Amino acid sequence: MATFFGEVLSVYSRAVEEDEEDLEENEEDEEIRRELEEKREIHLQWSPEVSEALTSGNKLPCSDFILAVGHNAARFLSVYVLTSANWDAVGHASVWNERSRAVTGQTSEESSCVFYRQRDNPSVLICQVACYIAEDQQFQWTEKVFNCLQHRGLSVTVLSDSSVAEYKTADYLCSSSAPFLRSLHTGAFSGQSVCQPLEQPNIVTGLPAAVLNHCEVHRIPAVVYQCYSDVIGLDSVTMETYKPALTKLGKSIQLDTSPSTDVLRKFVRTTNIQSNLYI
């Protein structure tokens, strides 16, 4: 810009500077968003034997996949199924989100899902999910896990924890009726449920819903057994409520019907049991 005296001055535009600042901020935001997406990605890590099979393009033969979601469901498997020496840990899925913090190279209950395979019958697979899986990670978790399994002949059983405060009914629900089971299954499921079906308007949410939806789309027989409990935290009575759900599997799963007191003490650490029926 030239003045009256012929002096040339540089033009200063505040708008240009603000545009540059916005561009820098957008680039920083995009970088942060990209880093968060990478952190929130589900990572499956398998044993060398399983990894070799998957790398060769094969999928894991699986006749029964039992998924336990929630602390009581996961501990039920620990107490009544996995106490025998007939199971091997064959992999885990690491999860990082606002409530779960996975650390590379480390496996912890709070941030991973552990897979176990039966020694005598390797087609039986169990997964314990005691960590929180965020809504945006549930589809990803389901896709990655089921992409590793053969769908032919596959049957899925999901055990899921839920608070009785979330159960909707027109009838009076007394505290003595909890815990109790309700079931929801896919159209391909032809077995007989061990409990009443889940009544409307109750729904299944979270990872169990994502798994059930995946099985419905791919026509995989699947059933979710949702346990409604009035106790916060680990509870031996709530765990025992799941027993009929696996009894139906017959020889595929052998339950320890009477676990020792030492086993229960090992897995049930809660001392102050609190009801949340009226919370």
PDB file of C-alpha atoms in Angstrom:
ATOM      1  CA  MET A   1       0.000   0.000   0.000  1.00  0.00           C
ATOM      2  CA  ALA A   2       1.367   3.459  -0.954  1.00  0.00           C
ATOM      3  CA  THR A   3       0.908   6.613   1.185  1.00  0.00           C
ATOM      4  CA  PHE A   4       0.387  10.202  -0.003  1.00  0.00           C
ATOM      5  CA  PHE A   5       4.174  10.772   0.162  1.00  0.00           C
ATOM      6  CA  GLY A   6       4.940   7.709  -1.964  1.00  0.00           C
ATOM      7  CA  GLU A   7       6.033   5.576   0.973  1.00  0.00           C
ATOM      8  CA  VAL A   8       5.273   1.872   0.519  1.00  0.00           C
ATOM      9  CA  LEU A   9       3.864   0.112   3.581  1.00  0.00           C
ATOM     10  CA  SER A  10       3.312  -3.625   4.054  1.00  0.00           C
ATOM     11  CA  VAL A  11      -0.328  -4.697   4.195  1.00  0.00           C
ATOM     12  CA  TYR A  12      -1.332  -6.371   7.452  1.00  0.00           C
ATOM     13  CA  SER A  13      -4.371  -8.620   7.379  1.00  0.00           C
ATOM     14  CA  ARG A  14      -5.667  -9.924  10.683  1.00  0.00           C
ATOM     15  CA  ALA A  15      -7.991 -12.276   8.833  1.00  0.00           C
ATOM     16  CA  VAL A  16      -5.035 -14.045   7.179  1.00  0.00           C
ATOM     17  CA  GLU A  17      -3.328 -14.528  10.537  1.00  0.00           C
ATOM     18  CA  GLU A  18      -6.508 -15.940  12.061  1.00  0.00           C
ATOM     19  CA  ASP A  19      -6.905 -18.326   9.119  1.00  0.00           C
ATOM     20  CA  GLU A  20      -3.351 -19.568   9.657  1.00  0.00           C
ATOM     21  CA  GLU A  21      -4.018 -20.067  13.381  1.00  0.00           C
ATOM     22  CA  ASP A  22      -7.235 -21.961  12.624  1.00  0.00           C
ATOM     23  CA  LEU A  23      -5.364 -24.155  10.140  1.00  0.00           C
ATOM     24  CA  GLU A  24      -2.698 -24.961  12.733  1.00  0.00           C
ATOM     25  CA  GLU A  25      -5.367 -25.727  15.340  1.00  0.00           C
ATOM     26  CA  ASN A  26      -7.248 -27.953  12.884  1.00  0.00           C
ATOM     27  CA  GLU A  27      -4.060 -29.850  12.080  1.00  0.00           C
ATOM     28  CA  GLU A  28      -3.331 -30.302  15.794  1.00  0.00           C
ATOM     29  CA  ASP A  29      -6.903 -31.447  16.444  1.00  0.00           C
ATOM     30  CA  GLU A  30      -6.689 -33.888  13.558  1.00  0.00           C
ATOM     31  CA  GLU A  31      -3.407 -35.275  14.889  1.00  0.00           C
ATOM     32  CA  ILE A  32      -4.880 -35.715  18.376  1.00  0.00           C
ATOM     33  CA  ARG A  33      -7.974 -37.358  16.907  1.00  0.00           C
ATOM     34  CA  ARG A  34      -5.803 -39.728  14.870  1.00  0.00           C
ATOM     35  CA  GLU A  35      -3.732 -40.667  17.916  1.00  0.00           C
ATOM     36  CA  LEU A  36      -6.880 -41.344  19.949  1.00  0.00           C
ATOM     37  CA  GLU A  37      -8.318 -43.522  17.200  1.00  0.00           C
ATOM     38  CA  GLU A  38      -5.105 -45.536  17.096  1.00  0.00           C
ATOM     39  CA  LYS A  39      -5.142 -45.920  20.878  1.00  0.00           C
ATOM     40  CA  ARG A  40      -8.798 -46.991  20.883  1.00  0.00           C
ATOM     41  CA  GLU A  41      -8.203 -49.690  18.285  1.00  0.00           C
ATOM     42  CA  ILE A  42      -8.806 -53.221  19.561  1.00  0.00           C
ATOM     43  CA  HIS A  43      -5.667 -55.378  19.424  1.00  0.00           C
ATOM     44  CA  LEU A  44      -5.929 -59.172  19.367  1.00  0.00           C
ATOM     45  CA  GLN A  45      -2.892 -61.126  20.503  1.00  0.00           C
ATOM     46  CA  TRP A  46      -2.916 -64.896  20.130  1.00  0.00           C
ATOM     47  CA  SER A  47      -0.608 -67.669  21.247  1.00  0.00           C
ATOM     48  CA  PRO A  48       2.110 -68.706  18.742  1.00  0.00           C
ATOM     49  CA  GLU A  49       0.168 -71.818  17.715  1.00  0.00           C
ATOM     50  CA  VAL A  50      -3.055 -69.892  17.026  1.00  0.00           C
ATOM     51  CA  SER A  51      -1.199 -67.012  15.365  1.00  0.00           C
ATOM     52  CA  GLU A  52       0.520 -69.408  12.981  1.00  0.00           C
ATOM     53  CA  ALA A  53      -2.811 -70.943  11.987  1.00  0.00           C
ATOM     54  CA  LEU A  54      -4.417 -67.550  11.424  1.00  0.00           C
ATOM     55  CA  THR A  55      -1.418 -66.265   9.462  1.00  0.00           C
ATOM     56  CA  SER A  56      -1.772 -69.222   7.095  1.00  0.00           C
ATOM     57  CA  GLY A  57      -5.248 -68.004   6.220  1.00  0.00           C
ATOM     58  CA  ASN A  58      -7.072 -70.529   8.352  1.00  0.00           C
ATOM     59  CA  LYS A  59      -9.719 -69.750  10.956  1.00  0.00           C
ATOM     60  CA  LEU A  60     -10.121 -71.314  14.371  1.00  0.00           C
ATOM     61  CA  PRO A  61     -12.459 -74.327  14.352  1.00  0.00           C
ATOM     62  CA  CYS A  62     -15.100 -73.471  16.942  1.00  0.00           C
ATOM     63  CA  SER A  63     -18.246 -75.393  17.832  1.00  0.00           C
ATOM     64  CA  ASP A  64     -19.065 -73.498  21.027  1.00  0.00           C
ATOM     65  CA  PHE A  65     -18.054 -69.945  21.868  1.00  0.00           C
ATOM     66  CA  ILE A  66     -18.951 -68.846  25.401  1.00  0.00           C
ATOM     67  CA  LEU A  67     -18.627 -65.131  26.061  1.00  0.00           C
ATOM     68  CA  ALA A  68     -18.945 -63.755  29.596  1.00  0.00           C
ATOM     69  CA  VAL A  69     -19.447 -59.983  29.853  1.00  0.00           C
ATOM     70  CA  GLY A  70     -19.288 -58.357  33.278  1.00  0.00           C
ATOM     71  CA  HIS A  71     -17.520 -59.104  36.550  1.00  0.00           C
ATOM     72  CA  ASN A  72     -19.984 -61.702  37.860  1.00  0.00           C
ATOM     73  CA  ALA A  73     -20.313 -63.464  34.506  1.00  0.00           C
ATOM     74  CA  ALA A  74     -16.523 -63.591  34.078  1.00  0.00           C
ATOM     75  CA  ARG A  75     -15.962 -64.765  37.657  1.00  0.00           C
ATOM     76  CA  PHE A  76     -18.643 -67.419  37.223  1.00  0.00           C
ATOM     77  CA  LEU A  77     -16.470 -68.996  34.527  1.00  0.00           C
ATOM     78  CA  SER A  78     -13.394 -68.679  36.756  1.00  0.00           C
ATOM     79  CA  VAL A  79     -15.114 -70.443  39.668  1.00  0.00           C
ATOM     80  CA  TYR A  80     -17.264 -73.066  37.938  1.00  0.00           C
ATOM     81  CA  VAL A  81     -15.397 -73.836  34.699  1.00  0.00           C
ATOM     82  CA  LEU A  82     -11.785 -72.661  34.521  1.00  0.00           C
ATOM     83  CA  THR A  83     -10.710 -74.080  37.900  1.00  0.00           C
ATOM     84  CA  SER A  84      -9.993 -77.386  36.185  1.00  0.00           C
ATOM     85  CA  ALA A  85      -6.621 -77.835  34.489  1.00  0.00           C
ATOM     86  CA  ASN A  86      -8.352 -78.569  31.205  1.00  0.00           C
ATOM     87  CA  TRP A  87      -8.082 -75.044  29.793  1.00  0.00           C
ATOM     88  CA  ASP A  88      -5.271 -73.074  28.169  1.00  0.00           C
ATOM     89  CA  ALA A  89      -5.123 -69.304  27.732  1.00  0.00           C
ATOM     90  CA  VAL A  90      -4.675 -68.823  23.974  1.00  0.00           C
ATOM     91  CA  GLY A  91      -5.023 -65.074  23.529  1.00  0.00           C
ATOM     92  CA  HIS A  92      -6.378 -61.745  24.671  1.00  0.00           C
ATOM     93  CA  ALA A  93      -7.845 -58.551  23.284  1.00  0.00           C
ATOM     94  CA  SER A  94      -6.373 -55.311  24.621  1.00  0.00           C
ATOM     95  CA  VAL A  95      -8.762 -52.401  25.136  1.00  0.00           C
ATOM     96  CA  TRP A  96      -7.951 -48.728  25.723  1.00  0.00           C
ATOM     97  CA  ASN A  97     -10.673 -46.154  26.435  1.00  0.00           C
ATOM     98  CA  GLU A  98     -11.855 -43.679  29.058  1.00  0.00           C
ATOM     99  CA  ARG A  99     -12.361 -46.475  31.626  1.00  0.00           C
ATOM    100  CA  SER A 100      -9.886 -49.131  30.515  1.00  0.00           C
ATOM    101  CA  ARG A 101      -6.168 -48.530  30.137  1.00  0.00           C
ATOM    102  CA  ALA A 102      -4.308 -51.231  28.236  1.00  0.00           C
ATOM    103  CA  VAL A 103      -0.517 -51.276  28.534  1.00  0.00           C
ATOM    104  CA  THR A 104       1.495 -52.764  25.677  1.00  0.00           C
ATOM    105  CA  GLY A 105       2.863 -56.177  26.578  1.00  0.00           C
ATOM    106  CA  GLN A 106       0.769 -56.471  29.741  1.00  0.00           C
ATOM    107  CA  THR A 107      -2.488 -58.311  30.359  1.00  0.00           C
ATOM    108  CA  SER A 108      -4.805 -57.127  33.109  1.00  0.00           C
ATOM    109  CA  GLU A 109      -8.432 -57.864  33.889  1.00  0.00           C
ATOM    110  CA  GLU A 110      -9.315 -54.180  33.735  1.00  0.00           C
ATOM    111  CA  SER A 111      -8.063 -53.661  30.183  1.00  0.00           C
ATOM    112  CA  SER A 112      -8.204 -56.979  28.342  1.00  0.00           C
ATOM    113  CA  CYS A 113     -10.448 -59.867  27.352  1.00  0.00           C
ATOM    114  CA  VAL A 114      -8.867 -63.286  27.825  1.00  0.00           C
ATOM    115  CA  PHE A 115      -9.560 -66.288  25.564  1.00  0.00           C
ATOM    116  CA  TYR A 116      -9.310 -69.888  26.784  1.00  0.00           C
ATOM    117  CA  ARG A 117      -9.443 -73.109  24.767  1.00  0.00           C
ATOM    118  CA  GLN A 118     -10.356 -76.545  26.022  1.00  0.00           C
ATOM    119  CA  ARG A 119      -7.524 -79.068  25.799  1.00  0.00           C
ATOM    120  CA  ASP A 120      -9.645 -82.179  25.187  1.00  0.00           C
ATOM    121  CA  ASN A 121     -11.908 -80.379  22.722  1.00  0.00           C
ATOM    122  CA  PRO A 122     -10.082 -77.416  21.111  1.00  0.00           C
ATOM    123  CA  SER A 123     -13.247 -76.348  19.302  1.00  0.00           C
ATOM    124  CA  VAL A 124     -14.659 -75.018  22.590  1.00  0.00           C
ATOM    125  CA  LEU A 125     -13.580 -71.431  23.222  1.00  0.00           C
ATOM    126  CA  ILE A 126     -14.277 -69.193  26.211  1.00  0.00           C
ATOM    127  CA  CYS A 127     -13.783 -65.441  26.534  1.00  0.00           C
ATOM    128  CA  GLN A 128     -13.938 -63.422  29.751  1.00  0.00           C
ATOM    129  CA  VAL A 129     -14.685 -59.721  29.382  1.00  0.00           C
ATOM    130  CA  ALA A 130     -14.468 -57.954  32.729  1.00  0.00           C
ATOM    131  CA  CYS A 131     -13.250 -54.660  31.283  1.00  0.00           C
ATOM    132  CA  TYR A 132     -15.303 -51.812  29.854  1.00  0.00           C
ATOM    133  CA  ILE A 133     -15.681 -51.724  26.066  1.00  0.00           C
ATOM    134  CA  ALA A 134     -16.889 -48.365  24.785  1.00  0.00           C
ATOM    135  CA  GLU A 135     -19.770 -48.037  22.352  1.00  0.00           C
ATOM    136  CA  ASP A 136     -17.507 -47.104  19.440  1.00  0.00           C
ATOM    137  CA  GLN A 137     -15.328 -50.186  20.105  1.00  0.00           C
ATOM    138  CA  GLN A 138     -18.039 -52.857  20.351  1.00  0.00           C
ATOM    139  CA  PHE A 139     -18.555 -53.379  16.611  1.00  0.00           C
ATOM    140  CA  GLN A 140     -14.785 -53.427  16.054  1.00  0.00           C
ATOM    141  CA  TRP A 141     -14.271 -55.988  18.850  1.00  0.00           C
ATOM    142  CA  THR A 142     -17.017 -58.219  17.468  1.00  0.00           C
ATOM    143  CA  GLU A 143     -15.778 -58.063  13.884  1.00  0.00           C
ATOM    144  CA  LYS A 144     -12.162 -58.806  14.788  1.00  0.00           C
ATOM    145  CA  VAL A 145     -12.992 -61.735  17.072  1.00  0.00           C
ATOM    146  CA  PHE A 146     -15.524 -63.412  14.775  1.00  0.00           C
ATOM    147  CA  ASN A 147     -13.243 -62.959  11.763  1.00  0.00           C
ATOM    148  CA  CYS A 148     -10.897 -65.392  13.520  1.00  0.00           C
ATOM    149  CA  LEU A 149     -13.584 -68.079  14.010  1.00  0.00           C
ATOM    150  CA  GLN A 150     -15.084 -70.572  11.589  1.00  0.00           C
ATOM    151  CA  HIS A 151     -18.805 -69.853  11.297  1.00  0.00           C
ATOM    152  CA  ARG A 152     -19.821 -73.308  10.108  1.00  0.00           C
ATOM    153  CA  GLY A 153     -21.183 -75.300  13.038  1.00  0.00           C
ATOM    154  CA  LEU A 154     -20.603 -72.390  15.427  1.00  0.00           C
ATOM    155  CA  SER A 155     -22.926 -71.816  18.379  1.00  0.00           C
ATOM    156  CA  VAL A 156     -22.594 -68.761  20.641  1.00  0.00           C
ATOM    157  CA  THR A 157     -23.640 -68.369  24.280  1.00  0.00           C
ATOM    158  CA  VAL A 158     -23.344 -64.963  25.951  1.00  0.00           C
ATOM    159  CA  LEU A 159     -23.556 -64.427  29.717  1.00  0.00           C
ATOM    160  CA  SER A 160     -24.218 -60.799  30.617  1.00  0.00           C
ATOM    161  CA  ASP A 161     -24.444 -58.855  33.891  1.00  0.00           C
ATOM    162  CA  SER A 162     -27.184 -56.287  34.385  1.00  0.00           C
ATOM    163  CA  SER A 163     -28.650 -54.306  37.273  1.00  0.00           C
ATOM    164  CA  VAL A 164     -32.179 -55.178  38.355  1.00  0.00           C
ATOM    165  CA  ALA A 165     -32.797 -51.419  38.515  1.00  0.00           C
ATOM    166  CA  GLU A 166     -32.718 -51.477  34.689  1.00  0.00           C
ATOM    167  CA  TYR A 167     -35.362 -54.205  34.465  1.00  0.00           C
ATOM    168  CA  LYS A 168     -38.760 -52.871  33.379  1.00  0.00           C
ATOM    169  CA  THR A 169     -41.935 -54.653  34.442  1.00  0.00           C
ATOM    170  CA  ALA A 170     -45.543 -53.733  35.136  1.00  0.00           C
ATOM    171  CA  ASP A 171     -45.627 -56.110  38.089  1.00  0.00           C
ATOM    172  CA  TYR A 172     -44.184 -55.462  41.520  1.00  0.00           C
ATOM    173  CA  LEU A 173     -40.609 -56.752  41.752  1.00  0.00           C
ATOM    174  CA  CYS A 174     -39.517 -57.650  45.270  1.00  0.00           C
ATOM    175  CA  SER A 175     -35.867 -57.856  46.214  1.00  0.00           C
ATOM    176  CA  SER A 176     -36.147 -61.588  46.975  1.00  0.00           C
ATOM    177  CA  SER A 177     -36.771 -62.367  43.287  1.00  0.00           C
ATOM    178  CA  ALA A 178     -33.297 -61.184  42.224  1.00  0.00           C
ATOM    179  CA  PRO A 179     -31.002 -62.414  40.813  1.00  0.00           C
ATOM    180  CA  PHE A 180     -32.797 -63.975  37.841  1.00  0.00           C
ATOM    181  CA  LEU A 181     -32.102 -64.826  34.192  1.00  0.00           C
ATOM    182  CA  ARG A 182     -33.749 -63.659  30.991  1.00  0.00           C
ATOM    183  CA  SER A 183     -32.810 -64.762  27.466  1.00  0.00           C
ATOM    184  CA  LEU A 184     -32.769 -63.339  23.952  1.00  0.00           C
ATOM    185  CA  HIS A 185     -31.660 -65.324  20.895  1.00  0.00           C
ATOM    186  CA  THR A 186     -31.121 -65.074  17.164  1.00  0.00           C
ATOM    187  CA  GLY A 187     -33.474 -66.502  14.564  1.00  0.00           C
ATOM    188  CA  ALA A 188     -31.014 -69.319  13.804  1.00  0.00           C
ATOM    189  CA  PHE A 189     -31.049 -70.518  17.431  1.00  0.00           C
ATOM    190  CA  SER A 190     -33.063 -73.741  17.646  1.00  0.00           C
ATOM    191  CA  GLY A 191     -32.178 -74.841  21.166  1.00  0.00           C
ATOM    192  CA  GLN A 192     -34.350 -74.608  24.227  1.00  0.00           C
ATOM    193  CA  SER A 193     -33.772 -71.657  26.534  1.00  0.00           C
ATOM    194  CA  VAL A 194     -33.245 -72.351  30.220  1.00  0.00           C
ATOM    195  CA  CYS A 195     -35.253 -69.329  31.374  1.00  0.00           C
ATOM    196  CA  GLN A 196     -38.015 -66.946  30.377  1.00  0.00           C
ATOM    197  CA  PRO A 197     -37.443 -64.782  27.301  1.00  0.00           C
ATOM    198  CA  LEU A 198     -36.622 -61.119  27.816  1.00  0.00           C
ATOM    199  CA  GLU A 199     -39.882 -59.205  27.950  1.00  0.00           C
ATOM    200  CA  GLN A 200     -40.494 -55.944  26.114  1.00  0.00           C
ATOM    201  CA  PRO A 201     -39.607 -53.122  26.489  1.00  0.00           C
ATOM    202  CA  ASN A 202     -36.381 -54.535  28.004  1.00  0.00           C
ATOM    203  CA  ILE A 203     -33.398 -54.670  25.676  1.00  0.00           C
ATOM    204  CA  VAL A 204     -29.879 -56.058  25.527  1.00  0.00           C
ATOM    205  CA  THR A 205     -27.178 -53.399  25.219  1.00  0.00           C
ATOM    206  CA  GLY A 206     -23.396 -53.070  24.971  1.00  0.00           C
ATOM    207  CA  LEU A 207     -21.113 -55.835  23.722  1.00  0.00           C
ATOM    208  CA  PRO A 208     -23.765 -58.592  24.107  1.00  0.00           C
ATOM    209  CA  ALA A 209     -26.042 -56.622  21.757  1.00  0.00           C
ATOM    210  CA  ALA A 210     -23.218 -56.157  19.227  1.00  0.00           C
ATOM    211  CA  VAL A 211     -22.465 -59.897  19.282  1.00  0.00           C
ATOM    212  CA  LEU A 212     -26.138 -60.851  19.007  1.00  0.00           C
ATOM    213  CA  ASN A 213     -26.595 -58.470  16.073  1.00  0.00           C
ATOM    214  CA  HIS A 214     -23.517 -59.901  14.305  1.00  0.00           C
ATOM    215  CA  CYS A 215     -24.798 -63.451  14.785  1.00  0.00           C
ATOM    216  CA  GLU A 216     -28.251 -62.491  13.500  1.00  0.00           C
ATOM    217  CA  VAL A 217     -26.781 -60.966  10.334  1.00  0.00           C
ATOM    218  CA  HIS A 218     -24.522 -63.995   9.703  1.00  0.00           C
ATOM    219  CA  ARG A 219     -27.206 -66.539  10.731  1.00  0.00           C
ATOM    220  CA  ILE A 220     -25.193 -67.921  13.625  1.00  0.00           C
ATOM    221  CA  PRO A 221     -27.164 -69.631  16.422  1.00  0.00           C
ATOM    222  CA  ALA A 222     -26.677 -67.437  19.478  1.00  0.00           C
ATOM    223  CA  VAL A 223     -28.378 -66.792  22.798  1.00  0.00           C
ATOM    224  CA  VAL A 224     -27.787 -64.120  25.431  1.00  0.00           C
ATOM    225  CA  TYR A 225     -28.514 -64.937  29.066  1.00  0.00           C
ATOM    226  CA  GLN A 226     -28.833 -61.689  30.978  1.00  0.00           C
ATOM    227  CA  CYS A 227     -28.619 -61.921  34.749  1.00  0.00           C
ATOM    228  CA  TYR A 228     -30.427 -59.166  36.655  1.00  0.00           C
ATOM    229  CA  SER A 229     -28.956 -58.724  40.130  1.00  0.00           C
ATOM    230  CA  ASP A 230     -29.647 -56.336  42.998  1.00  0.00           C
ATOM    231  CA  VAL A 231     -26.091 -56.562  44.313  1.00  0.00           C
ATOM    232  CA  ILE A 232     -23.272 -54.186  43.393  1.00  0.00           C
ATOM    233  CA  GLY A 233     -19.966 -55.956  42.783  1.00  0.00           C
ATOM    234  CA  LEU A 234     -19.004 -59.633  42.916  1.00  0.00           C
ATOM    235  CA  ASP A 235     -21.578 -61.930  44.470  1.00  0.00           C
ATOM    236  CA  SER A 236     -21.541 -65.738  44.740  1.00  0.00           C
ATOM    237  CA  VAL A 237     -25.352 -65.988  44.499  1.00  0.00           C
ATOM    238  CA  THR A 238     -25.381 -63.967  41.271  1.00  0.00           C
ATOM    239  CA  MET A 239     -22.607 -66.149  39.835  1.00  0.00           C
ATOM    240  CA  GLU A 240     -24.516 -69.327  40.634  1.00  0.00           C
ATOM    241  CA  THR A 241     -27.549 -68.015  38.737  1.00  0.00           C
ATOM    242  CA  TYR A 242     -25.642 -68.589  35.479  1.00  0.00           C
ATOM    243  CA  LYS A 243     -25.262 -72.360  36.063  1.00  0.00           C
ATOM    244  CA  PRO A 244     -28.357 -73.492  34.094  1.00  0.00           C
ATOM    245  CA  ALA A 245     -27.149 -71.541  31.037  1.00  0.00           C
ATOM    246  CA  LEU A 246     -24.080 -73.767  30.626  1.00  0.00           C
ATOM    247  CA  THR A 247     -25.658 -76.987  31.857  1.00  0.00           C
ATOM    248  CA  LYS A 248     -27.502 -77.100  28.534  1.00  0.00           C
ATOM    249  CA  LEU A 249     -24.187 -77.391  26.664  1.00  0.00           C
ATOM    250  CA  GLY A 250     -23.774 -80.926  27.988  1.00  0.00           C
ATOM    251  CA  LYS A 251     -20.364 -82.500  27.458  1.00  0.00           C
ATOM    252  CA  SER A 252     -18.896 -79.368  25.849  1.00  0.00           C
ATOM    253  CA  ILE A 253     -18.609 -77.686  29.259  1.00  0.00           C
ATOM    254  CA  GLN A 254     -18.178 -79.504  32.553  1.00  0.00           C
ATOM    255  CA  LEU A 255     -19.215 -77.424  35.545  1.00  0.00           C
ATOM    256  CA  ASP A 256     -17.734 -77.708  38.995  1.00  0.00           C
ATOM    257  CA  THR A 257     -21.139 -77.807  40.685  1.00  0.00           C
ATOM    258  CA  SER A 258     -19.736 -77.451  44.197  1.00  0.00           C
ATOM    259  CA  PRO A 259     -16.631 -75.236  44.198  1.00  0.00           C
ATOM    260  CA  SER A 260     -14.635 -75.188  47.410  1.00  0.00           C
ATOM    261  CA  THR A 261     -14.796 -72.321  49.872  1.00  0.00           C
ATOM    262  CA  ASP A 262     -11.165 -71.494  49.095  1.00  0.00           C
ATOM    263  CA  VAL A 263     -11.986 -71.089  45.397  1.00  0.00           C
ATOM    264  CA  LEU A 264     -14.916 -68.795  46.174  1.00  0.00           C
ATOM    265  CA  ARG A 265     -12.793 -66.714  48.537  1.00  0.00           C
ATOM    266  CA  LYS A 266     -10.135 -66.377  45.865  1.00  0.00           C
ATOM    267  CA  PHE A 267     -12.493 -64.883  43.304  1.00  0.00           C
ATOM    268  CA  VAL A 268     -15.169 -63.216  45.433  1.00  0.00           C
ATOM    269  CA  ARG A 269     -13.307 -60.477  47.276  1.00  0.00           C
ATOM    270  CA  THR A 270     -16.255 -58.269  48.196  1.00  0.00           C
ATOM    271  CA  THR A 271     -17.105 -58.099  51.883  1.00  0.00           C
ATOM    272  CA  ASN A 272     -19.733 -55.355  52.043  1.00  0.00           C
ATOM    273  CA  ILE A 273     -22.579 -56.514  49.834  1.00  0.00           C
ATOM    274  CA  GLN A 274     -24.905 -53.667  49.010  1.00  0.00           C
ATOM    275  CA  SER A 275     -28.262 -53.863  47.295  1.00  0.00           C
ATOM    276  CA  ASN A 276     -28.926 -51.373  44.515  1.00  0.00           C
ATOM    277  CA  LEU A 277     -32.587 -52.278  43.994  1.00  0.00           C
ATOM    278  CA  TYR A 278     -33.746 -48.850  45.150  1.00  0.00           C
ATOM    279  CA  ILE A 279     -30.786 -46.786  43.950  1.00  0.00           C
TER     280      ILE A 279
END
